[in-house]
XYZ file of C-alpha atoms in Angstrom:
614
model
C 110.804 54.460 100.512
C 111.194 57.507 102.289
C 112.780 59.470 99.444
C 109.435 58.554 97.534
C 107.616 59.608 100.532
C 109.592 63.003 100.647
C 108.493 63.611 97.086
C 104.632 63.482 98.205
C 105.107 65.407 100.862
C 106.337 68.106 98.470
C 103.887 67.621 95.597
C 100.554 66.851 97.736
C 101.267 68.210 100.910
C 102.876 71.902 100.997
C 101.666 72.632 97.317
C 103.033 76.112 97.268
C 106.443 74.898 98.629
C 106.614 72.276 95.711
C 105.500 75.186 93.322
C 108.829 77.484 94.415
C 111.211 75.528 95.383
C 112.088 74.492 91.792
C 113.174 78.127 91.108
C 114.311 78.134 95.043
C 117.913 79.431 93.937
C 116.996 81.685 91.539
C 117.100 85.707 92.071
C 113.671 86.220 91.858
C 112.580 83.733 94.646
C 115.378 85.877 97.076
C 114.127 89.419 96.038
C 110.282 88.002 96.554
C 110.645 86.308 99.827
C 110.106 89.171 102.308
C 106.508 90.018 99.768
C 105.723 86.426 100.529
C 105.993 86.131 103.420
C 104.263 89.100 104.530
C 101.298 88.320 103.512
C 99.399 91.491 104.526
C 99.952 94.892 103.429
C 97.577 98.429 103.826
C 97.388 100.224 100.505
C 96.253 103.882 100.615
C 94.653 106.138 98.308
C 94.879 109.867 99.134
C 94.830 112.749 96.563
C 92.476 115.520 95.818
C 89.503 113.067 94.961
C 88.962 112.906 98.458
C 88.322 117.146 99.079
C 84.491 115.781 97.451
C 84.564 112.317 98.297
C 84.005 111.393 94.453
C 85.774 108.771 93.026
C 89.165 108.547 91.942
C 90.142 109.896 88.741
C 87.032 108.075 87.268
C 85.066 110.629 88.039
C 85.744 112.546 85.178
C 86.810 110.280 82.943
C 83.355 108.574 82.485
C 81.890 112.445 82.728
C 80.363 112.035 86.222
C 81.861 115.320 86.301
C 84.200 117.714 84.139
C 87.555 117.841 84.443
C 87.773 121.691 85.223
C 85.507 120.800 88.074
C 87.594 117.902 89.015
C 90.850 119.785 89.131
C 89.089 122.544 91.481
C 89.727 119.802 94.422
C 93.239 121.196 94.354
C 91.728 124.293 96.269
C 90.323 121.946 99.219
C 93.446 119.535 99.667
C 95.216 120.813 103.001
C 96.378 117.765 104.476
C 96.244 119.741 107.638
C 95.964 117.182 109.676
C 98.207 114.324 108.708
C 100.524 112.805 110.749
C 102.509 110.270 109.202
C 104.180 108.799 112.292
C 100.920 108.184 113.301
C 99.793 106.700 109.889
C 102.430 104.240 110.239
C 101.921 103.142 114.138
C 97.978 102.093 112.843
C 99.881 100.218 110.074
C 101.982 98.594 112.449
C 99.298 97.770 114.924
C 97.082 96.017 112.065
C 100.238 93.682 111.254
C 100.848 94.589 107.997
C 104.134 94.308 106.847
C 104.346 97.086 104.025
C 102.384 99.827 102.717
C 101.566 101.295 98.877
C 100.758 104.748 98.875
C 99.437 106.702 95.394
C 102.100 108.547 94.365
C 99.927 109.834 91.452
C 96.744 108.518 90.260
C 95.238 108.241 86.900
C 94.288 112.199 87.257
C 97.561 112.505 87.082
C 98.676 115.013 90.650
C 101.604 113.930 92.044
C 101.954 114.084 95.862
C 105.495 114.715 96.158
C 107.414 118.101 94.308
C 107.716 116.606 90.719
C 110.176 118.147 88.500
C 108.911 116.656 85.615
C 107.572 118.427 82.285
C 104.350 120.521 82.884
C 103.665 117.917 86.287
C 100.531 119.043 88.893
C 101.732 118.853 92.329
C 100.558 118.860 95.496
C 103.372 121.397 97.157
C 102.556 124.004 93.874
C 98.970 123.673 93.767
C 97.137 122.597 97.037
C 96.735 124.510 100.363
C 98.631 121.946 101.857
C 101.864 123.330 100.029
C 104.601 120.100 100.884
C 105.218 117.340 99.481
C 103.356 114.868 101.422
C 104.495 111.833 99.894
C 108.269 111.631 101.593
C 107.355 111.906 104.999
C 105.140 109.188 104.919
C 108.287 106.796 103.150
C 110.591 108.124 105.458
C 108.149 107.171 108.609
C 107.690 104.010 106.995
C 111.581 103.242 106.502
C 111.867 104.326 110.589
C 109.137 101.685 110.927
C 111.515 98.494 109.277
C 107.831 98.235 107.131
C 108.646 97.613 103.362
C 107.697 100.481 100.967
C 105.503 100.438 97.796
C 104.568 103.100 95.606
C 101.330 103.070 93.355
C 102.036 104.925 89.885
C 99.642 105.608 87.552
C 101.101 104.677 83.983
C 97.848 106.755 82.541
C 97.902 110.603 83.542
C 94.832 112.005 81.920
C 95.349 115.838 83.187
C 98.736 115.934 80.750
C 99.011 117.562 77.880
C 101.358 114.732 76.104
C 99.383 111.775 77.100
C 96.760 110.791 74.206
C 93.529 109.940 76.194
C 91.534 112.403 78.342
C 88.139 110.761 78.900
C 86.299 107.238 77.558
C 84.735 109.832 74.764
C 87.764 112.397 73.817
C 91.126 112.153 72.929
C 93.852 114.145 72.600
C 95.535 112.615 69.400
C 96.316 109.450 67.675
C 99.700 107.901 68.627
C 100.500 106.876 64.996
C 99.929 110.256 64.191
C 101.890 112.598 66.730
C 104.817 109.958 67.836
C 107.005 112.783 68.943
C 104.030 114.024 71.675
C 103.904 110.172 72.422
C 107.639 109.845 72.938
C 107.371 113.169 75.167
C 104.836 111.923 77.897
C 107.233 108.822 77.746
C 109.550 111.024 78.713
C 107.507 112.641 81.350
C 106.339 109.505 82.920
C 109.908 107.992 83.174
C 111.406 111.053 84.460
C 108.663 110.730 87.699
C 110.017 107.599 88.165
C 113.540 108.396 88.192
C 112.815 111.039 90.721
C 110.735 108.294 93.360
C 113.078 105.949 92.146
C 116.312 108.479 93.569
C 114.014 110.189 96.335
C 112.066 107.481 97.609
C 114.058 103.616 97.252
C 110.977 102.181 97.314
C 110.887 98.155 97.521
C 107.795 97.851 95.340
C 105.956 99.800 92.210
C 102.274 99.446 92.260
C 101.815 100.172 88.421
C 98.003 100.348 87.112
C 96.527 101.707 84.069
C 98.714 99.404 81.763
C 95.740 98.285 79.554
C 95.182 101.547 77.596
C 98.532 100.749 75.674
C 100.399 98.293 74.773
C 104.429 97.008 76.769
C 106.077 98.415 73.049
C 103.761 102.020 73.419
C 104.578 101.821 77.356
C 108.195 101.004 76.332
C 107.904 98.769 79.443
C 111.221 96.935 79.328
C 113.245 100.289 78.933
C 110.366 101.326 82.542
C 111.589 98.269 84.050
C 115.413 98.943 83.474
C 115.278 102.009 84.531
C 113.631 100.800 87.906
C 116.324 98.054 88.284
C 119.258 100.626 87.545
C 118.025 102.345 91.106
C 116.798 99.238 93.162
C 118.112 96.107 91.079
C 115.575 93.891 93.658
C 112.841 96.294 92.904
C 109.574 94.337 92.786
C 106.964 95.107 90.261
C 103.083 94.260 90.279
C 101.891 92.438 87.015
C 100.094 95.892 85.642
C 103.379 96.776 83.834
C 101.984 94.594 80.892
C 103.678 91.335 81.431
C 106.704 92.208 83.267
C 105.663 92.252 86.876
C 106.967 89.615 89.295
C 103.585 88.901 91.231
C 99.226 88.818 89.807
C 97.336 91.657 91.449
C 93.511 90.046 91.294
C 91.480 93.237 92.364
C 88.058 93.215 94.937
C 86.937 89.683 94.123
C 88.484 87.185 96.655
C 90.198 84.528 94.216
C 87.844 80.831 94.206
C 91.022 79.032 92.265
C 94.203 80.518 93.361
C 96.529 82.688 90.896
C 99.022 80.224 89.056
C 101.999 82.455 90.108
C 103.299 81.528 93.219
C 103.215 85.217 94.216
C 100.184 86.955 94.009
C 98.346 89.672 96.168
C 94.601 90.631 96.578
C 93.827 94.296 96.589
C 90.634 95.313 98.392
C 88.651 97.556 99.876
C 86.864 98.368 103.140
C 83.823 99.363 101.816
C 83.192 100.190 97.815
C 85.074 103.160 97.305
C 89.156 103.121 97.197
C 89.540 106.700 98.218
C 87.167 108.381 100.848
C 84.157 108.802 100.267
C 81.934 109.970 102.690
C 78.339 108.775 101.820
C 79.571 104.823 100.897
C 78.391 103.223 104.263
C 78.636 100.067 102.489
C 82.041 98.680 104.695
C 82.146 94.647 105.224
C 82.024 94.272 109.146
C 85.903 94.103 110.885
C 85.016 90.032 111.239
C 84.526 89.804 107.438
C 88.003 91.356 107.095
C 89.460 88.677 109.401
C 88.029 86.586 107.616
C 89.599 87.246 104.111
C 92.941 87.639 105.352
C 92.227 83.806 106.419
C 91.093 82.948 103.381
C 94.077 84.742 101.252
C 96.452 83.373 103.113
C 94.789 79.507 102.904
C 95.556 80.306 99.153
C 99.247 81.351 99.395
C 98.871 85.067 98.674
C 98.797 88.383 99.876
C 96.061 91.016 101.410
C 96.545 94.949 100.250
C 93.547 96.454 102.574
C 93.183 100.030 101.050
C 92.429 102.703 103.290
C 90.961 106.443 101.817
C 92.158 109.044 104.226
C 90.857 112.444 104.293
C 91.645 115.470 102.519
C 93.219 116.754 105.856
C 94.923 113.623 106.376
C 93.006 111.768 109.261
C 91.517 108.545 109.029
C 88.315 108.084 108.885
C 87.253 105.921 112.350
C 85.352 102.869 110.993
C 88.934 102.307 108.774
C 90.381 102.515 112.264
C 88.650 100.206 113.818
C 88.754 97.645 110.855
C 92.445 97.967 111.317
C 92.728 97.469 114.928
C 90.883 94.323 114.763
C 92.843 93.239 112.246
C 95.693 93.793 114.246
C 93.987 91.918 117.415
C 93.684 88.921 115.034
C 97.533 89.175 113.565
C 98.760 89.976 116.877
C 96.859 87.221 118.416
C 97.970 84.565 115.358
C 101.786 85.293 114.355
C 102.828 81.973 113.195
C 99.863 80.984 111.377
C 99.632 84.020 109.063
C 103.411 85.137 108.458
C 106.032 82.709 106.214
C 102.940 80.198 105.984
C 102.679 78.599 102.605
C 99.554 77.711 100.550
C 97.182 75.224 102.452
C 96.332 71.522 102.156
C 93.763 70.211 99.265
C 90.182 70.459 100.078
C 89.351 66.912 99.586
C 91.617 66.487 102.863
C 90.307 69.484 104.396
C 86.854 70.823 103.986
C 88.283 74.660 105.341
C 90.933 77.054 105.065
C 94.010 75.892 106.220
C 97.964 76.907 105.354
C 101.151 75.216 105.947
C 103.957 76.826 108.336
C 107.575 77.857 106.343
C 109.584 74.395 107.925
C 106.463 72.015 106.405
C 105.928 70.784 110.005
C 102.852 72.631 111.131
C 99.329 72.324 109.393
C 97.261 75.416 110.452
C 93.117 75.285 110.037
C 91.278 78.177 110.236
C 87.921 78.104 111.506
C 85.068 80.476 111.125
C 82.857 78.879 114.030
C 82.540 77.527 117.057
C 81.644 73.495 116.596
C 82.841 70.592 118.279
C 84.928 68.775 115.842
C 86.816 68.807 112.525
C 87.916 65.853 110.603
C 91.191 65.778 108.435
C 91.359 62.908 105.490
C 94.418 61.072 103.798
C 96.489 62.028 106.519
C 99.328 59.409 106.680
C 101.411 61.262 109.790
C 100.385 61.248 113.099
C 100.747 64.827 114.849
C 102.453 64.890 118.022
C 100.492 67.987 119.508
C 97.514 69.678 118.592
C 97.151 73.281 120.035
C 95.182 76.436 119.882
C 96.839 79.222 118.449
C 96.960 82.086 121.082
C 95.691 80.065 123.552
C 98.029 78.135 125.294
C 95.415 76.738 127.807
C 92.697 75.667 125.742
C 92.297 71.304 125.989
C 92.750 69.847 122.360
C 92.092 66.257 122.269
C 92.465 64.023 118.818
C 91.984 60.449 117.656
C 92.843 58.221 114.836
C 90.295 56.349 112.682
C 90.416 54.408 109.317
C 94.343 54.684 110.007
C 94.209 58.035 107.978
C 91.293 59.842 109.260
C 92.361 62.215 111.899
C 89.344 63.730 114.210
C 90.044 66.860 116.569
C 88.318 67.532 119.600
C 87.068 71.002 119.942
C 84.604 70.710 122.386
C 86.384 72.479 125.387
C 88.014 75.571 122.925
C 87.537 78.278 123.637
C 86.897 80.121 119.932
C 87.656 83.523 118.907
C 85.694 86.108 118.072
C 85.988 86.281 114.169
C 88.545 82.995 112.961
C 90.088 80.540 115.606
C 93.432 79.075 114.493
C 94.116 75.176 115.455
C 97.982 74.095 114.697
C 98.933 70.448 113.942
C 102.432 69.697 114.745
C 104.354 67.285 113.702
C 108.178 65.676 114.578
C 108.988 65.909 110.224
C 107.106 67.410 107.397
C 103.527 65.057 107.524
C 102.811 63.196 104.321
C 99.329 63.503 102.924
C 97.992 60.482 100.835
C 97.189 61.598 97.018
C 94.996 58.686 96.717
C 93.952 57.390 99.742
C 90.261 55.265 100.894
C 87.609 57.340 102.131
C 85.899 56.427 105.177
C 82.707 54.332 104.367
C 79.562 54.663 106.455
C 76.363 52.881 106.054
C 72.938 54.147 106.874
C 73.224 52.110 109.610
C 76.604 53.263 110.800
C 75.392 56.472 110.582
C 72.331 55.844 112.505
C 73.987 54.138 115.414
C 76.654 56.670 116.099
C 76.057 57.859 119.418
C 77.478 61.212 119.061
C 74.342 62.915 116.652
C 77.175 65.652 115.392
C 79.385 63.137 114.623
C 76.804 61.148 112.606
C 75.582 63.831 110.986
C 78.958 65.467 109.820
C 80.275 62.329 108.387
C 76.738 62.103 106.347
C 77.745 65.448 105.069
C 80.962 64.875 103.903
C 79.312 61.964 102.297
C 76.564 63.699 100.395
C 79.274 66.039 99.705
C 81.709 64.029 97.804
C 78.698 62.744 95.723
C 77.782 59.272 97.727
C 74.584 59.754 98.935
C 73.691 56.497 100.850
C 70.049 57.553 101.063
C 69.539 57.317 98.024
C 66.354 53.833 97.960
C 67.091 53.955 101.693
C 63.466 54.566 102.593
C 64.035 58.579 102.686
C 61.064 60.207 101.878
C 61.668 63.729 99.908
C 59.693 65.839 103.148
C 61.059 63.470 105.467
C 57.356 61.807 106.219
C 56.585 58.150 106.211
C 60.048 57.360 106.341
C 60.668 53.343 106.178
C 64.403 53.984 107.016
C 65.499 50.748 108.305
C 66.424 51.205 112.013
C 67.653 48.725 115.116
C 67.520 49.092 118.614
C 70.853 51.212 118.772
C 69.735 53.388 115.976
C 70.186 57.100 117.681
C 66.479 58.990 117.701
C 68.201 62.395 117.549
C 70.303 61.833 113.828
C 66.816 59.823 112.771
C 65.211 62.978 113.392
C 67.782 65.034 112.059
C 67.531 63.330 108.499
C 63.720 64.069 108.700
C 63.801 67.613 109.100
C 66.427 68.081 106.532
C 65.203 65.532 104.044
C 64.884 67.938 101.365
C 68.511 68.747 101.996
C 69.435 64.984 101.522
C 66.922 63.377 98.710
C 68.550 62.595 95.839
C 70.829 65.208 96.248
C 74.249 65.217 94.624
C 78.274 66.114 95.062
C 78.575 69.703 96.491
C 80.391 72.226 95.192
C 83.615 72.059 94.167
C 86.728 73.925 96.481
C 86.937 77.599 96.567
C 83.202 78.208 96.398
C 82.175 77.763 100.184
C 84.272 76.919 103.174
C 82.597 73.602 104.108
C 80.511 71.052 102.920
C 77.487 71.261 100.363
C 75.442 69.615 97.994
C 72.871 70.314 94.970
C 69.643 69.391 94.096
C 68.684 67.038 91.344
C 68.090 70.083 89.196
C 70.917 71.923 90.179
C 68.899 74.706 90.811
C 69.247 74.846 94.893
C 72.803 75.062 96.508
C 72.641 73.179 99.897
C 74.874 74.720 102.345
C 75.897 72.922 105.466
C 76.505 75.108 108.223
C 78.578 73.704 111.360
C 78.546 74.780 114.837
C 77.785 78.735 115.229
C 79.507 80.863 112.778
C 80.939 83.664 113.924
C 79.382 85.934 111.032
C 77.747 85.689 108.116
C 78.022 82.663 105.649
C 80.411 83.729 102.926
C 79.804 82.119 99.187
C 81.952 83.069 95.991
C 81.669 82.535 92.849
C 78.447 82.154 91.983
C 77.362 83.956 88.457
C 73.367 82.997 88.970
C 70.974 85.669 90.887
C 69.316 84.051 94.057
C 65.974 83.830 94.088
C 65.244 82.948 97.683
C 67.138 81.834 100.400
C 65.760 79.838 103.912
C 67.047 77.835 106.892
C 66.321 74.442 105.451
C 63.927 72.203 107.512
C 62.436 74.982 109.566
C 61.545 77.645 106.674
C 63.004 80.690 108.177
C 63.544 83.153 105.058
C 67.032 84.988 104.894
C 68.459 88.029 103.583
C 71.790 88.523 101.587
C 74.042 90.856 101.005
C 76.565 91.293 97.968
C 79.735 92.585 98.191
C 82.550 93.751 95.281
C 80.263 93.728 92.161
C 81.875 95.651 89.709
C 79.952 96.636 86.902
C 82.752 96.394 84.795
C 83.706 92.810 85.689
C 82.368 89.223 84.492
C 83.340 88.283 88.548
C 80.297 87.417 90.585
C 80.105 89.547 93.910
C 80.790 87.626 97.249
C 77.327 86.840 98.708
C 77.140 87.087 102.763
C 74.336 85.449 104.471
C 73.145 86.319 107.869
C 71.719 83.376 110.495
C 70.002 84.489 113.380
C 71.739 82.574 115.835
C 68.213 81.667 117.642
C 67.835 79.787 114.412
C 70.705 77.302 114.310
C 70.355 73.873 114.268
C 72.124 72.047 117.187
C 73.907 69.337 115.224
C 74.202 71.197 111.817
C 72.493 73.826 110.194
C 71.445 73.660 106.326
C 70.870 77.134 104.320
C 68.503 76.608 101.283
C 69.415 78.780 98.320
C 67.734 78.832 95.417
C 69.076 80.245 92.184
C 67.355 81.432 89.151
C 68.782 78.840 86.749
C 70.766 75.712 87.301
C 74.146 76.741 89.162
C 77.241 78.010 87.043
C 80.068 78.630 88.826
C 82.953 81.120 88.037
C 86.174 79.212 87.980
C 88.491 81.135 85.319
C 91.812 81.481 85.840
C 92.941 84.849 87.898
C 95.032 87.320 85.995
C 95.626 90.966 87.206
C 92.828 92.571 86.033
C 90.527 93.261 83.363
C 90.494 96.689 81.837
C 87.557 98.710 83.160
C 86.674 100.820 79.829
């Protein structure tokens, strides 16, 4: 029995861990455990795209500007402010655990002194006149912080390399192979020299989609790499033959299938600096992501854009600082955790700790209570992450319903971590009974939050017991049965939010929103149930539809939105923040109204590395 019990434990419990362990011996799962662990990285674009703020490389390839007047950057790049020790201490203090700096962009100027055929340089043909790329790896070395390099497979400045812009070429491949075979040359040779100067741990390819792995000659790329650094890790843009998915802006709603996987994402909208994009999610937002990365086993590569003189602009700063409050604050629920538990257990971000014997939960508010489903272990202790003196109390029901006490925590400012602990790895029920509630039960529940969560999570998984309960559809005239214990504050609870709640049905599925939800008949209004008081903005992904209108259900309050990581090049729906005045919350549970322009459709594809952006 307990051998069979052992096997759920790995299968439905500590999904990730069941996911690697079968290649646990193999050299791949030993060069990639330091990546995986680390969960959190700062990625950095600097280069001459940042002397006019414009954007990187792209600038002039869609003919935003011409190249000459691209190029004439060089003139304003004097990195005459950068300090690299200083660089890495902010890295540090964020608690990120390696850093990928762009070596060379698509535009194709190295930072460091390239040897390599007809190569643009920052020591030959900037102000700043060093190479500005090897003080930064050696600082980061000093630092024990893990080193990546970004390389631009692409380099549209050269003479050898067939594309210049999305309308001009240099030449066709099939018909020049010898100029072909020469900026293979050229490309490789770069990498031989970072591969000999620098030892990096990890190449950040991009660009791979304007050729194919046989025109890239990727495996001959790759064993060169491996002759310098045979653990050398590679991201998944060398066409196929990377180790770990790179999903770019849009946080993931169904995590990557490879075990290893890293978000890359900016601050604001721009990768390098750029002066005039204001547009920067707020430092709790940022929290908030790492949370929700980690909750799905992978990595977060914040980018950064310095300045052309090297400092950093402040609002990065501070973004980074917070982040390092949180990390600081958090230690042994973000690093070595593994992938988190199933949604129909927990309705929230959660991971699992490296031994299997702690179940972290991340929450994004301050609320009284969270319930935990299918849970077949007992924890011994229930604690507060970073807060050794906050009083968690917890109680058993149904046998496999766990309920936590949060009513004396005190909650963080952006995500609040609670830790389960248990004596041996916990076993989580695949199938297990659901609590059932009547309308009745419901009503006579003494505690109105309570009551009114556990209705959620009902209407949620599709079983709405209102349904010919006497529910009216504006919550008027009810003929709701009631008795003498029936609670007056959950009865009026359900009337206010009867729209929320009349033939309604299941919610959305996991990934989408971190809680409960359900739809309306039509499927045309998303019902959001908002617990406690969030500590920002509601965050939704995935949605493809445009909204229409959104209001505090019940009460009619309209609401604003903002979107965030649209690309115009991408099928990916932007992440959609909502603001709530806190004035305007509902004391038991809050429901958001939004209504979409056509019945909901959700984007659930799988997560690859990126799509190409011509």
């Amino acid at each position: 029995m307990k051998k069979k019990l052992a096997a759920i434990v790995i299968s439905g419990l500590i999904t990730a861990t069941g996911s690697i362990s079968a290649q646990s011996k193999t050299d791949n799962t030993q060069k990639m455990e330091w990546f995986k662990n680390a969960k959190l990285g700062v990625f950095i674009h600097w280069g001459i795209y940042s002397v006019n703020g414009i954007s990187e490389s792209w600038s002039f390839f869609n003919n935003y500007i011409n190249h000459e007047n691209y190029m004439k950057q060089l003139n304003g790049f004097s990195a005459s402010g950068y300090q690299p020790e200083e660089w890495v201490r902010l890295i540090q203090q964020s608690g990120a655990r390696y850093s990928v700096l762009t070596a060379k962009h698509h535009d194709g100027v190295a930072l460091w002194n390239s040897g390599a055929d007809q190569a643009i340089t920052i020591p030959r043909s900037t102000p700043a006149r060093k190479d500005v790329l090897s003080p930064f790896v050696s600082a980061l070395k000093k630092s024990g912080l893990k080193t990546g390099i970004y390389f631009s497979l692409p380099d549209w400045s050269h003479p050898y390399y067939d594309i210049m812009t999305r309308t001009k070429k240099r030449y066709e491949i099939k018909d020049d192979p010898g100029r072909w075979q020469n900026f293979i040359t050229y490309y490789q040779a770069q990498l031989t020299e970072l591969s000999q100067q620098q030892k990096p741990d990890l190449l950040w390819f991009d660009g791979d989609w304007e050729h194919s792995s046989d025109e890239w000659k990727s495996p001959q790329t790759l064993a060169l790499l491996k002759k310098y650094n045979p653990d050398i890790i590679i991201n998944s843009r060398l066409n196929t033959h990377g180790d770990y998915e790179t999903p770019e802006q849009g946080i993931p709603v169904v995590p990557p299938q490879n075990p290893y996987w890293e978000l890359c994402y900016t601050m604001n909208d721009s990768w390098g600096y750029n002066p005039y994009d204001h547009h920067y999610k707020t430092p709790n937002m940022i929290v908030r992501t790492l949370a929700d990365v980690i909750s799905m086993g992978g990595n977060l590569l914040l980018d950064i854009g310095p300045k052309a003189d090297g400092t950093i602009p402040e609002k990065q700063v501070e973004i980074l600082k917070n982040l390092g409050r949180w990390t600081s604050k958090n230690k042994t629920a973000v690093y070595g955790t593994e992938k988190g538990i199933p949604f129909e257990h927990y309705k929230g971000k959660s991971s699992v700790s490296g031994d299997g014997k702690s179940i972290f939960l991340y929450l994004e508010e301050a609320k009284d209570l969270v319930k935990m489903y299918g849970l077949k272990s007992k924890p011994s202790a229930i604690r507060i992450v970073g807060d050794d003196n906050s009083v968690v109390n917890f109680s058993f029901n149904n046998k496999t319903t766990l309920t936590v006490d949060l009513s004396k925590v005190k909650f963080d400012q952006d995500v609040t971590t609670v830790q389960l602990i248990f004596n041996e790895q916990p076993v989580l029920l695949k199938d297990f009974k659901k609590d059932s509630y009547s309308i009745t039960d419901i009503l006579e529940n003494r505690n109105t939050k309570a009551a009114v969560y556990d209705l959620a999570d009902l209407l949620h998984s599709g079983h709405n017991i209102l349904n010919e309960s006497g529910l009216t559809s504006d919550g008027l005239e009810m003929t709701i049965p009631t008795t003498p214990k029936t609670n007056p504050k959950t009865l009026q609870w359900i009337s206010k939010h009867a729209e929320a709640l009349f033939e309604t049905s299941q919610g959305l599925p996991d990934g989408h929103y971190s809680g409960m939800s359900v739809l309306s008949k039509d499927r045309q209004m998303v019902y959001l149930f908002v617990e406690g008081t969030p500590t920002g903005p509601v965050a939704l992904k995935g949605i493809k539809n445009n909204i229409a209108r959104i209001r505090i259900a019940g009460e009619g309050s309209l609401l604003g939105h903002e979107i965030y990581n649209k690309l115009y090049w991408s099928e990916k729906p932007g992440i959609i923040y909502i603001d709530i005045p806190k004035e305007r919350l509902d004391p038991e549970m809050t429901v958001l109204a939004i209504l979409l322009d056509k019945p909901v459709e959700l984007h659930r594809e799988k997560v690859g590395s990126v799509e190409s952006n011509l």
